[in-house]
XYZ file of C-alpha atoms in Angstrom:
760
model
C -6.358 -14.526 -52.257
C -9.941 -14.603 -54.547
C -10.246 -10.851 -54.744
C -13.828 -11.990 -55.360
C -16.432 -11.048 -52.354
C -19.930 -11.242 -51.234
C -21.951 -7.887 -51.185
C -22.377 -8.137 -47.561
C -18.375 -8.812 -47.181
C -17.076 -5.750 -49.032
C -19.627 -3.536 -47.384
C -18.000 -4.644 -43.767
C -14.695 -4.284 -44.916
C -15.425 -0.809 -47.441
C -18.113 0.730 -45.298
C -15.940 3.487 -43.920
C -13.924 4.182 -47.183
C -17.213 4.234 -49.922
C -17.270 5.724 -52.625
C -15.697 2.884 -54.054
C -16.278 1.049 -57.587
C -16.709 -2.517 -58.223
C -17.699 -4.972 -61.044
C -20.743 -7.493 -60.512
C -19.219 -10.968 -60.680
C -22.440 -12.583 -60.327
C -25.818 -11.549 -60.976
C -28.879 -10.908 -59.676
C -32.465 -9.798 -60.332
C -33.624 -7.157 -58.486
C -36.989 -6.130 -59.963
C -39.384 -6.929 -62.789
C -37.963 -3.890 -64.258
C -34.540 -4.155 -63.242
C -31.141 -6.574 -62.932
C -27.483 -6.330 -62.425
C -25.875 -9.003 -64.250
C -22.730 -9.945 -64.469
C -19.928 -7.881 -65.664
C -22.400 -5.152 -64.466
C -19.921 -1.817 -63.137
C -21.487 0.077 -60.210
C -19.773 2.980 -58.067
C -20.573 2.369 -54.398
C -21.414 5.453 -52.956
C -22.931 5.162 -48.707
C -24.541 2.898 -46.856
C -27.605 3.703 -45.070
C -29.856 1.918 -41.560
C -32.338 0.564 -42.892
C -34.540 -1.052 -40.173
C -32.945 -2.100 -36.359
C -34.897 -4.886 -34.500
C -34.794 -5.736 -30.988
C -36.249 -8.750 -29.871
C -37.135 -11.110 -26.778
C -39.122 -13.777 -25.643
C -41.781 -13.014 -22.830
C -41.288 -16.059 -20.239
C -43.786 -19.486 -20.865
C -44.151 -18.138 -24.110
C -42.429 -18.935 -27.544
C -43.394 -16.194 -30.125
C -40.641 -13.455 -29.724
C -41.994 -9.903 -29.358
C -39.873 -7.420 -32.225
C -39.939 -4.287 -31.136
C -38.271 -0.856 -34.161
C -35.573 1.249 -33.148
C -34.149 3.895 -34.957
C -30.993 4.752 -35.289
C -30.584 7.787 -33.515
C -32.888 6.714 -30.581
C -29.867 7.858 -27.131
C -30.655 4.864 -25.174
C -27.665 2.831 -24.036
C -27.209 -0.445 -23.877
C -24.741 -2.619 -21.992
C -23.062 -5.999 -24.077
C -23.488 -9.048 -22.947
C -21.339 -12.408 -23.641
C -22.985 -13.548 -27.086
C -21.826 -17.377 -25.709
C -21.274 -18.923 -22.118
C -18.966 -16.887 -19.802
C -15.072 -18.322 -20.718
C -16.497 -19.852 -24.292
C -12.906 -19.903 -25.838
C -12.674 -18.563 -30.104
C -9.992 -20.676 -31.328
C -8.414 -18.379 -34.370
C -9.325 -14.849 -35.742
C -11.999 -16.664 -38.206
C -14.306 -17.717 -35.207
C -14.116 -13.810 -33.531
C -15.471 -12.394 -37.062
C -18.333 -14.038 -36.597
C -19.680 -12.337 -33.296
C -16.899 -9.440 -33.334
C -16.859 -8.736 -29.566
C -15.507 -5.901 -28.679
C -12.562 -6.607 -26.383
C -10.987 -10.060 -25.870
C -8.237 -11.844 -24.124
C -5.666 -13.569 -25.715
C -4.893 -16.986 -24.120
C -2.119 -18.266 -25.748
C 1.617 -17.082 -27.413
C 1.155 -16.481 -31.114
C 3.616 -15.283 -33.791
C 3.160 -14.833 -37.502
C 4.845 -16.928 -40.157
C 7.281 -13.643 -40.905
C 8.040 -13.180 -37.314
C 6.059 -9.611 -37.372
C 3.457 -9.389 -34.776
C 3.497 -11.194 -31.670
C 0.512 -11.864 -29.351
C 1.747 -12.488 -25.741
C -0.587 -14.152 -23.198
C -3.021 -12.390 -21.722
C -2.278 -9.558 -24.023
C -5.699 -7.212 -24.363
C -7.375 -7.110 -27.558
C -9.747 -4.382 -28.591
C -11.436 -5.600 -32.085
C -11.598 -2.205 -34.690
C -12.487 -3.307 -37.846
C -12.043 -5.647 -41.145
C -9.533 -4.704 -43.301
C -8.078 -5.847 -46.854
C -4.215 -6.662 -47.728
C -1.877 -7.782 -50.485
C -3.155 -10.499 -52.753
C -7.116 -9.536 -51.424
C -6.057 -11.509 -47.721
C -8.298 -10.744 -45.267
C -7.530 -8.933 -41.613
C -8.866 -8.196 -38.550
C -7.178 -4.970 -37.263
C -6.828 -4.508 -33.361
C -5.236 -2.390 -31.175
C -3.079 -4.282 -28.338
C -4.268 -2.455 -25.213
C -0.658 -2.579 -23.135
C 1.404 -1.718 -26.023
C -1.022 1.045 -27.716
C 0.110 -0.958 -30.697
C -2.139 -1.674 -34.145
C -1.512 -4.561 -35.407
C -3.483 -6.515 -38.592
C -4.337 -10.663 -37.571
C -4.702 -12.590 -40.481
C -7.894 -15.297 -40.437
C -5.678 -18.503 -39.128
C -4.050 -16.697 -36.142
C -4.519 -18.725 -33.294
C -4.911 -16.680 -29.976
C -7.447 -18.680 -27.865
C -9.246 -15.674 -27.609
C -11.885 -14.864 -24.753
C -14.457 -12.155 -24.508
C -14.184 -9.653 -21.503
C -16.853 -8.000 -19.826
C -17.485 -4.508 -21.043
C -18.608 -1.599 -18.411
C -18.931 1.028 -21.065
C -22.818 1.709 -22.371
C -23.563 1.597 -26.297
C -26.433 3.256 -27.952
C -27.599 1.681 -31.177
C -25.836 3.537 -33.281
C -22.788 2.834 -31.949
C -23.122 -1.287 -31.895
C -24.135 -0.357 -35.933
C -21.187 1.925 -37.047
C -18.735 -0.912 -35.424
C -19.479 -4.358 -36.145
C -23.240 -4.634 -37.358
C -23.626 -8.360 -35.849
C -26.277 -9.788 -33.662
C -26.012 -9.060 -30.293
C -27.438 -10.059 -26.497
C -28.174 -6.384 -24.556
C -29.271 -5.173 -21.465
C -31.134 -2.162 -20.986
C -28.828 0.312 -18.789
C -31.407 1.304 -15.776
C -31.762 4.767 -14.504
C -30.538 5.967 -18.136
C -31.778 9.105 -18.290
C -33.735 9.849 -21.425
C -35.976 12.056 -22.980
C -39.384 10.458 -22.683
C -40.178 10.955 -26.647
C -36.865 8.737 -27.426
C -38.024 5.961 -24.519
C -38.736 2.564 -26.119
C -42.212 1.385 -25.453
C -42.913 -2.755 -25.045
C -39.302 -3.119 -23.183
C -39.598 -6.205 -21.135
C -38.413 -5.486 -17.100
C -35.337 -6.744 -17.028
C -34.088 -4.917 -20.455
C -32.657 -7.741 -21.615
C -32.928 -8.036 -25.456
C -31.373 -9.122 -28.572
C -30.364 -6.664 -31.263
C -30.448 -8.840 -35.007
C -28.379 -8.193 -37.444
C -29.219 -4.770 -38.568
C -30.587 -3.981 -41.762
C -28.703 -1.945 -44.229
C -28.946 -0.849 -47.345
C -26.062 0.713 -50.439
C -26.796 3.721 -52.010
C -25.073 3.126 -55.749
C -25.254 4.102 -59.366
C -24.643 2.714 -63.017
C -21.080 3.586 -64.328
C -23.084 4.578 -67.771
C -25.740 6.690 -65.118
C -23.395 8.221 -62.587
C -27.017 10.817 -61.557
C -29.108 7.747 -61.799
C -28.849 6.285 -57.321
C -30.455 3.742 -55.942
C -30.687 1.039 -52.966
C -29.894 -2.297 -52.762
C -29.680 -4.761 -49.644
C -26.314 -5.154 -48.210
C -27.559 -9.204 -47.871
C -28.477 -9.277 -51.471
C -27.278 -12.522 -52.982
C -24.292 -11.482 -55.435
C -20.740 -11.166 -55.491
C -18.972 -8.265 -56.560
C -14.941 -7.453 -56.981
C -13.085 -4.263 -56.440
C -11.726 -1.731 -59.527
C -10.246 0.799 -57.749
C -8.110 2.013 -60.741
C -10.913 2.151 -62.539
C -12.933 4.722 -60.709
C -12.473 7.891 -62.230
C -15.353 9.684 -60.014
C -15.129 12.289 -56.924
C -12.432 10.560 -55.076
C -10.737 12.367 -52.161
C -6.901 12.378 -52.330
C -5.198 12.445 -48.584
C -2.136 12.825 -46.725
C -1.003 12.567 -43.613
C -2.090 15.467 -41.180
C 0.861 16.663 -40.611
C 1.362 17.440 -43.912
C -2.379 18.667 -44.199
C -2.345 20.706 -41.731
C 1.236 22.500 -43.001
C -1.039 22.703 -46.521
C -4.364 23.938 -45.015
C -3.963 26.071 -42.037
C -4.098 29.231 -43.570
C -7.769 28.411 -44.426
C -8.933 27.074 -41.013
C -11.808 26.235 -39.669
C -12.308 23.416 -42.379
C -14.146 19.947 -42.592
C -11.778 17.252 -43.553
C -12.270 13.827 -43.433
C -10.875 10.893 -42.452
C -9.510 8.445 -44.777
C -7.327 5.761 -42.893
C -5.214 5.656 -40.363
C -1.813 3.516 -38.613
C -2.290 4.306 -35.190
C -5.122 4.842 -32.853
C -4.551 7.234 -29.321
C -6.143 8.176 -26.438
C -7.544 11.231 -27.745
C -9.380 9.498 -31.089
C -10.367 7.006 -28.676
C -12.077 10.250 -26.790
C -13.368 11.319 -29.673
C -14.366 8.410 -31.577
C -12.760 9.043 -34.436
C -13.145 6.192 -37.587
C -11.643 6.108 -40.490
C -14.892 7.550 -43.002
C -15.794 9.868 -40.249
C -15.781 13.957 -40.650
C -14.143 16.223 -38.288
C -13.950 20.147 -38.292
C -10.834 21.496 -37.777
C -11.302 24.976 -35.726
C -7.744 26.094 -35.436
C -3.591 25.467 -34.823
C -1.956 25.808 -32.096
C 1.749 26.313 -32.643
C 3.389 24.932 -29.202
C 1.958 23.430 -25.971
C 3.845 22.121 -22.872
C 3.281 19.005 -22.018
C 5.501 16.564 -20.000
C 6.999 12.803 -20.252
C 6.564 9.857 -17.843
C 6.978 6.589 -17.438
C 6.614 3.459 -14.518
C 6.198 -0.380 -14.848
C 6.766 -0.485 -18.665
C 3.827 1.937 -19.733
C 4.429 5.629 -21.054
C 2.537 8.747 -20.634
C 2.682 12.053 -21.828
C 0.595 14.767 -19.917
C -0.273 18.032 -20.729
C 0.548 21.150 -18.375
C -3.423 21.795 -17.820
C -4.102 17.936 -16.133
C -5.053 18.909 -12.415
C -3.938 15.356 -10.809
C -0.981 15.784 -7.571
C 2.020 14.544 -7.059
C 3.981 13.793 -3.790
C 7.808 13.144 -4.198
C 9.252 9.761 -3.589
C 12.884 9.913 -1.572
C 14.961 7.810 -3.897
C 15.324 4.143 -2.879
C 18.561 2.225 -2.333
C 18.745 -1.467 -2.962
C 21.192 -3.007 -0.772
C 23.204 -2.475 2.341
C 26.105 -1.950 0.340
C 25.110 0.778 -1.077
C 23.456 1.818 2.295
C 27.409 1.885 3.108
C 27.345 5.087 0.688
C 24.672 6.706 1.408
C 25.416 10.558 2.504
C 21.930 11.322 2.789
C 19.072 10.741 5.573
C 19.741 8.803 8.138
C 16.545 7.296 9.142
C 14.998 4.858 6.394
C 12.566 2.342 5.902
C 12.607 -1.037 5.175
C 10.388 -1.966 2.368
C 12.259 -5.474 1.448
C 14.590 -7.554 2.691
C 16.235 -10.662 1.410
C 18.815 -13.025 2.892
C 18.599 -11.993 6.065
C 21.149 -13.695 8.365
C 21.094 -13.355 12.609
C 19.061 -10.323 13.168
C 15.861 -10.460 11.541
C 14.525 -7.244 9.727
C 11.269 -6.927 8.596
C 9.384 -4.940 6.348
C 8.200 -2.010 7.900
C 11.054 -1.991 10.148
C 13.039 1.420 10.840
C 16.634 1.574 10.471
C 18.723 4.174 12.256
C 22.079 5.050 10.179
C 23.153 8.051 12.733
C 25.682 5.587 14.683
C 26.283 3.120 11.572
C 29.502 1.715 11.585
C 31.450 -1.176 9.529
C 32.797 -4.361 11.674
C 33.876 -8.055 10.989
C 32.011 -11.356 11.933
C 32.783 -15.273 11.310
C 31.162 -17.892 10.547
C 28.275 -15.523 9.111
C 25.535 -17.822 8.260
C 24.141 -17.383 4.614
C 20.911 -19.219 3.876
C 21.927 -22.784 3.993
C 25.601 -22.715 4.104
C 28.412 -21.957 6.369
C 31.107 -19.605 5.906
C 34.078 -19.683 8.054
C 35.728 -16.592 6.029
C 35.640 -13.064 7.429
C 31.914 -10.824 7.006
C 31.349 -7.508 6.514
C 28.410 -6.465 8.217
C 26.973 -2.583 8.865
C 25.509 -1.961 12.809
C 23.004 0.187 13.075
C 19.704 0.680 14.994
C 16.248 -0.878 14.429
C 12.551 0.138 15.167
C 10.115 -2.460 14.412
C 6.428 -0.813 14.974
C 5.232 -1.201 18.179
C 7.833 -1.380 19.388
C 8.811 0.602 23.041
C 12.654 1.271 21.826
C 15.647 0.525 19.413
C 17.774 -2.409 19.433
C 21.105 -3.196 17.511
C 21.107 -5.226 14.013
C 24.180 -6.511 12.388
C 23.349 -6.204 8.170
C 25.542 -8.357 5.742
C 26.714 -6.024 3.401
C 25.959 -8.905 0.339
C 22.085 -8.439 2.228
C 19.363 -7.159 -0.611
C 16.494 -5.534 -0.062
C 14.846 -2.177 -0.605
C 15.227 0.642 1.566
C 13.629 3.966 1.371
C 14.496 7.564 3.078
C 11.129 8.619 5.493
C 10.279 11.528 2.903
C 9.743 15.144 4.352
C 8.996 16.835 1.545
C 4.638 15.998 1.694
C 3.878 18.977 -0.717
C 1.668 18.043 -3.387
C 2.589 19.514 -6.563
C 1.108 19.870 -9.952
C 2.673 18.529 -13.038
C 4.592 22.004 -13.814
C 5.605 22.572 -10.391
C 6.954 19.037 -9.897
C 8.901 19.234 -13.115
C 10.074 23.109 -11.998
C 11.728 21.976 -8.739
C 12.923 18.529 -9.147
C 15.546 16.926 -11.910
C 14.757 14.604 -14.625
C 14.494 11.583 -13.418
C 13.213 11.825 -9.919
C 10.081 10.211 -9.034
C 6.643 11.099 -7.859
C 3.634 9.345 -6.318
C 0.152 10.172 -8.104
C -1.778 11.444 -4.917
C -4.828 12.868 -6.316
C -5.678 12.091 -9.883
C -7.705 14.800 -11.964
C -11.199 14.752 -10.644
C -13.047 15.701 -14.165
C -12.370 12.519 -15.901
C -10.918 8.690 -15.507
C -7.202 8.517 -14.936
C -5.561 6.271 -16.656
C -2.260 7.255 -14.521
C -1.290 4.136 -12.052
C -1.635 5.186 -8.248
C 0.769 4.075 -5.415
C 2.983 3.841 -8.101
C 6.387 5.169 -8.687
C 6.111 7.583 -11.857
C 9.153 8.717 -13.453
C 9.364 12.505 -14.884
C 11.242 12.695 -17.615
C 10.784 15.394 -20.219
C 9.286 18.467 -20.931
C 8.532 19.313 -24.701
C 6.163 21.199 -27.358
C 4.045 20.014 -29.940
C 1.828 21.653 -32.391
C -1.734 20.964 -32.558
C -5.399 21.488 -33.568
C -8.631 21.700 -32.413
C -10.856 19.934 -33.372
C -14.588 17.849 -32.703
C -17.052 15.573 -34.988
C -19.526 17.436 -37.406
C -22.508 19.462 -35.036
C -20.816 18.560 -31.677
C -20.055 21.563 -29.283
C -16.687 19.911 -27.365
C -13.772 20.164 -28.880
C -9.920 18.275 -27.881
C -6.591 18.955 -29.477
C -5.296 16.603 -31.335
C -1.347 16.406 -31.896
C -0.035 16.903 -35.524
C 2.312 13.759 -34.721
C -0.645 11.884 -34.939
C -0.685 8.899 -37.936
C -4.042 9.422 -39.839
C -4.697 10.755 -42.922
C -7.030 12.983 -43.899
C -8.388 14.753 -46.732
C -10.107 18.293 -47.782
C -13.923 19.162 -47.820
C -14.983 22.713 -47.217
C -14.618 25.595 -45.402
C -17.122 26.404 -42.432
C -17.984 28.737 -40.720
C -16.859 29.862 -37.233
C -18.572 27.733 -34.231
C -18.782 28.303 -30.671
C -16.836 25.243 -28.993
C -16.256 24.247 -25.911
C -12.971 22.597 -24.896
C -13.760 19.172 -23.059
C -12.573 18.075 -19.638
C -10.682 15.187 -21.662
C -8.576 17.673 -22.868
C -6.630 17.436 -19.936
C -6.483 13.420 -19.538
C -2.928 11.746 -20.193
C -2.116 10.300 -22.977
C -0.890 6.134 -23.421
C 2.192 6.246 -25.836
C 3.894 3.245 -27.384
C 7.346 2.784 -26.269
C 8.781 3.922 -29.915
C 6.652 7.283 -30.133
C 8.128 8.168 -26.879
C 11.769 7.274 -27.297
C 10.897 9.520 -30.831
C 9.552 12.425 -28.799
C 12.074 12.099 -26.099
C 14.581 12.723 -28.814
C 13.639 16.090 -29.672
C 14.697 19.062 -28.845
C 13.508 19.996 -25.372
C 12.399 23.771 -24.362
C 11.807 25.045 -20.659
C 10.357 28.004 -21.506
C 6.597 28.692 -21.075
C 5.189 30.513 -23.853
C 2.148 31.813 -25.115
C 0.007 29.504 -28.261
C -0.009 30.691 -31.579
C -3.219 31.336 -33.526
C -3.193 31.254 -36.951
C -5.186 33.141 -39.050
C -8.978 33.617 -38.116
C -9.126 31.584 -35.605
C -12.455 32.489 -33.708
C -11.559 34.482 -30.307
C -11.335 32.299 -27.586
C -12.647 33.391 -23.703
C -12.541 31.561 -20.433
C -14.860 30.742 -18.458
C -15.315 30.314 -14.796
C -14.856 26.636 -15.022
C -11.657 27.375 -16.853
C -13.246 25.847 -20.106
C -12.444 26.903 -23.248
C -14.906 28.229 -26.119
C -15.170 30.557 -29.191
C -17.665 33.475 -29.119
C -17.772 33.534 -32.902
C -15.661 36.344 -33.335
C -13.462 36.843 -36.858
C -10.432 38.357 -35.500
C -7.547 36.725 -34.882
C -6.639 36.591 -31.154
C -4.465 34.396 -28.705
C -6.150 32.950 -26.041
C -6.491 34.363 -22.894
C -5.875 32.082 -19.470
C -4.292 29.812 -21.575
C -0.963 31.100 -21.658
C 1.752 28.861 -19.398
C 3.314 31.224 -16.842
C 6.059 30.098 -14.928
C 6.740 30.582 -11.524
C 10.510 30.819 -12.044
C 12.840 32.695 -14.812
C 13.087 31.074 -17.895
C 15.551 28.889 -18.826
C 17.620 28.820 -22.320
C 16.827 25.803 -24.921
C 18.404 22.760 -23.861
C 20.114 20.979 -26.817
C 18.873 18.032 -28.266
C 18.854 15.067 -26.470
C 21.093 11.752 -27.815
C 19.795 9.260 -25.784
C 23.531 7.599 -26.758
C 25.840 10.021 -25.162
C 23.789 11.044 -22.005
C 21.131 11.321 -20.045
C 22.046 14.948 -18.386
C 20.831 18.489 -18.956
C 22.833 20.838 -20.488
C 22.336 24.781 -21.198
C 24.043 27.149 -23.660
C 24.194 31.093 -23.317
C 22.708 31.290 -19.853
C 21.724 35.387 -19.665
C 20.312 35.178 -15.600
C 20.848 32.695 -13.540
C 18.867 29.202 -13.492
C 16.029 28.880 -10.385
C 18.228 27.338 -7.890
C 18.486 28.503 -3.990
C 21.682 30.767 -3.026
C 24.041 29.587 -1.160
C 26.184 30.912 1.250
C 29.358 31.866 -0.743
C 27.045 33.266 -3.261
C 26.183 36.338 -1.526
C 28.735 38.869 -2.845
C 27.459 37.802 -6.398
C 24.469 38.894 -5.201
C 25.465 42.322 -4.502
C 26.584 42.825 -7.045
C 23.448 41.836 -9.397
C 21.575 44.535 -7.130
C 24.121 47.567 -8.855
C 22.955 46.592 -12.728
C 18.999 46.465 -11.011
C 18.459 42.620 -10.737
C 17.705 40.567 -8.005
C 17.624 36.697 -7.836
C 14.168 35.304 -6.685
C 14.387 34.403 -3.103
C 11.111 33.522 -0.884
C 11.136 32.403 2.513
C 10.566 28.884 2.953
C 7.486 29.272 4.735
C 6.199 30.558 2.049
C 2.487 28.568 0.318
C 3.764 29.557 -3.253
C 7.274 29.139 -2.720
C 9.197 26.616 -4.946
C 12.286 25.432 -3.757
C 15.162 23.031 -5.767
C 15.159 20.159 -3.666
C 17.365 17.447 -4.289
C 15.969 14.477 -3.859
C 19.276 12.116 -2.644
C 19.235 14.959 0.690
C 22.407 16.707 -0.350
C 23.460 18.716 2.324
C 25.120 21.289 0.334
C 22.130 23.248 -0.314
C 22.145 25.936 2.599
C 18.648 27.993 2.096
C 19.619 31.931 2.111
C 16.793 33.385 4.538
C 14.534 36.425 3.096
C 15.022 38.706 6.071
C 19.314 38.494 5.722
C 18.892 39.489 1.850
C 16.250 41.842 2.955
C 18.722 43.565 5.387
C 21.473 43.959 3.264
C 19.331 45.381 0.738
C 18.511 48.121 3.039
C 22.194 48.759 4.182
C 22.281 48.918 -0.242
C 20.564 52.636 0.048
C 18.786 54.065 -2.574
C 20.251 53.285 -5.403
C 17.998 50.021 -6.371
C 14.848 51.911 -5.265
C 15.830 54.813 -7.881
C 15.850 52.836 -10.722
C 12.929 50.750 -10.035
C 11.222 54.462 -10.143
C 12.652 55.069 -13.520
C 11.770 51.742 -14.884
C 8.106 52.076 -13.778
C 7.682 55.791 -14.710
C 3.553 55.808 -15.562
C 1.330 58.610 -17.097
C -2.220 57.179 -17.073
C -4.454 58.493 -14.935
C -6.951 56.289 -12.939
C -10.915 57.569 -12.879
C -12.737 58.985 -10.188
C -14.910 56.049 -9.548
C -12.071 53.769 -10.136
C -13.760 51.524 -12.847
C -10.931 50.171 -15.424
C -13.744 48.350 -17.917
C -13.038 50.807 -20.511
C -9.159 51.338 -20.393
C -7.175 50.183 -23.666
C -4.563 47.433 -23.895
C -1.716 50.684 -23.311
C -3.593 52.076 -20.548
C -3.716 48.559 -18.748
C 0.271 47.499 -19.415
C 1.222 51.391 -18.191
C -1.551 50.975 -15.306
C 0.429 47.659 -14.608
C 3.819 49.463 -14.807
C 2.710 51.572 -11.866
C 1.567 49.179 -9.586
C 5.600 47.472 -9.843
C 4.557 44.401 -11.810
C 7.594 42.828 -14.075
C 7.779 43.937 -17.940
C 8.064 40.139 -18.459
C 4.175 39.629 -16.991
C 3.047 42.759 -18.735
C 4.364 41.860 -22.170
C 2.801 38.389 -21.662
C -0.685 40.276 -21.032
C 0.006 42.609 -24.340
C 0.558 40.111 -26.183
C -2.798 37.801 -24.872
C -4.655 41.609 -25.959
C -5.799 42.063 -22.274
C -7.899 45.531 -22.086
C -9.928 47.029 -19.642
C -13.081 44.404 -20.930
C -11.055 40.997 -21.455
C -8.847 41.412 -17.590
C -12.410 41.574 -16.061
C -13.202 38.097 -17.596
C -10.302 36.425 -16.032
C -10.740 34.009 -13.349
C -8.820 33.030 -10.164
C -6.928 30.584 -12.302
C -6.177 32.740 -15.028
C -4.902 35.648 -12.763
C -2.099 33.447 -10.919
C -1.047 32.326 -14.795
C -0.164 35.929 -14.771
C 1.342 35.861 -10.989
C -1.493 38.507 -10.016
C -4.430 37.141 -6.726
C -7.862 38.260 -6.766
C -8.688 38.920 -3.171
C -12.450 40.529 -2.854
C -12.255 43.737 -4.963
C -8.795 44.430 -5.065
C -5.491 42.148 -6.595
C -2.439 41.345 -4.842
C 1.110 40.714 -6.408
C 2.812 38.077 -5.321
C 4.713 37.043 -8.138
C 7.273 39.937 -7.499
C 9.599 38.366 -5.555
C 12.805 40.927 -5.601
C 10.470 42.940 -3.015
C 10.062 41.947 0.692
C 6.511 43.356 0.799
C 4.026 42.832 -2.269
C 1.811 45.585 -3.929
C -1.854 45.876 -3.577
C -4.111 47.590 -6.509
C -6.291 50.308 -5.054
C -9.162 48.586 -3.497
C -12.070 50.773 -4.736
C -10.715 49.281 -8.343
C -13.617 47.996 -10.354
C -14.550 46.083 -13.873
C -17.859 47.101 -14.447
C -19.991 48.089 -17.744
C -21.449 51.147 -17.767
C-alpha cells in the first residue's frame, strides 16, 4: 500500500508513540511568513488538545448552543449509540468512522491466511489504529473472552453492532482513546467540585462532543530547537521516515529484560512504547502505549493460584478475599453409580433415558441397599428390547414426598448425580488449596466485596496449581494508587529517569483475579510449582512498606531497604517441599521428593506408633480437634472411608504417659534471658529482644525467624493489625495476645495481659 498519510490519519495512528520523523509529500501554506513545501522534513514531537466543544439544541430552536470544556474537567459522561440501535457496521472500515468502544461480531470471519478467526457472537473491544507490513492499516482489538489482541484489516467483514456500555468516561478518556465525534449523556449524581461544573448544560444532560481540535508540536530537521504547532486537520500529506531520524529516540525492550537490567535503580520512571498483550491489570491501570509509569519496586515472588471453569482461565493472588465452598464429585451415569464407594445419598442434577421409573431433577437417591438385578423387555426410548438388561435397584425421595419408593435404574441411563455436600465450610483460596487436593472443584459463594468480581458464581471452578511469579509495583505518573504487574506481561518499555520515593497505596484491585488466555495459562501451569510460602524479597532501595488498619500497603518515604510487614504469606500447615516440574504429557498427579517432615494430612490409627517415636525426637505432627474453628483437615472429595481422624484428647493422653521428657526438651529450646519492663511496655524492644520474648512464650522457631526477617521490633509490632498478626499465627484479643498456631501443645500460651506497645 501507499506509505503516504494525511496528517490527521498519521496522528491518529502514531499519537501515542511520538516522536516520529516525516517528510511532507503535499505542501501547505501555514501563514504569511511560513510555509511547509513538499520535501520538507519534520520532526513531530507531541500532540496537544487545543479545544473541546460540546453542542446541543434547545427544544424548538434550530441554533446550536456551544460549550467549551477543558481537557482536565473531571465530569463524567455515558456514551450513547451514534447510530440507531441495531445499526450494522459491515466492515472494519465502517467501524473506524465512528469507533464505538465495544462491538459484537455477528458473522464468522477468517483471514486469507487463516491466522485470525472471529467467531459469531464474539465481543471485541476496540483499542487503536496500527500500521503493519507494506503500510497496511489495521484496527487492533481485544477478544474479550479469549483475552487476545488481534489486528483486523480494513476489509474484515464481521457485521458488527455496538454494545451498550455501563462505564463512565471523562472527556480526557474519550480524546486520548479515539478522538471522534460522540453523543454523550451527563452522569446524574456525579459528585464533582463546583469549580469544575459545566455551566449551560441542558437539563436532560444530552450533548454531542464534536471532534476534538488537536495540534501537533513539530520542528524542522534543520532547526531542531525551533518548535511550532500545527493543527492536525491541516490539508497536508506526509510519509514516515523512521530510518532517517537520529534524534532523541528511546530504545525499548520487553518488560522482563527491562526489570532485570534496571531493578537496582528502582524507583524509576519508564515509558510504555508497545504491547503484544493486554491484561486485566493493564486495563485496571489504563496503561496504553505512549504512557509513562513509575516503577516503585521489585517483588521476587508472589503466591498465586490457577483456576479454570467453562473454558475461562484465571489466576488469583493469595490476597483475594472471596470465599469458596467445596463441591462434591459428580457422577455421570448409573454405571458409575455401581462403582461409587463414597456417600450413599445423592441428588439428581440431570437425568436422561428414563424408562419405567421416572427420576426427576431434585430427587434424592439412597444407595444404602442398592443391588444389581435383571429385567426383560426394558423400554429404551421408542424401541423395545427382549434381551436381559441390568438395572440398579435403590430408593428415591421426591421433594415433598412423605416416604421413599423403590426405583430401578438401567445401567445405560445417563445423568448427573451429586452427593449431598457435608463440608459447608467457606474457604479462602489459600486454605482451599491447603485442604483439598489439586483438581478439586469449588463454588464461589461470596465474591470479594472490594471490587466487581469477574469470577462466575454458581459455577464449578476447578482449582489447579499454586505458583509464584516475580512482579513490579507500578503506578501512573502523579497517581498515589499502585498495583503489582507481573514481569511476564508482554509489553515494551524504555528507561526515562530515576525518581524520588513516593507515598503510594496499594489499590484494592491488586487482589482482583486476572483473566488469562489458554496459551498463557498452559505456560504458567508448566512451570515449577512451589507449595512453600515465603516472604517477598524487596530489591535495593525500595521504600519501607507499612500496612494500615484496612490491610492496605503504602510507603512512608523511608530510604532503607525493608521487607513488607504483614505481607508475609504464612501457611497454617507445615511447609511441603517443592514439586517437580510439571509435564502435562506425562502425568497430572503430584510428586514430592526429599521430604524432611510429614505432609499435612490427618493421622490414621496405624500411624500412632510413628507419632510416639517422633515425640522422642522432639517433634509432634500437628493435630487439631474436628470442632476447632481454625482446623484445616485434609478431606477427600470422593468420600474415602480410610481417613479416620485421631482425636486430640487421645494423643494428649499418650503424650502425658511419655513423662517429662518432651517437656524438658521444651524448656531447653525456649530458654530466654530478656527481662520484661515493669510497666509491660515493649515499644522500644529491639528485634532480638522481641525474638527472645517470643521464645519465652513458646512460639515456634519458624515463626520467630519469619518475624526477624520482617524486621519486627516493638515499634513495628505495635502497628500490625489483626489480619497481619494471624499471618504469624497470633491472635489479638483486647490488650493481650493469644497463640493458637502451636498445635503440638494442648493448651495455648497467653502473653502477659499487662503488655502494651505505646510510644513514650
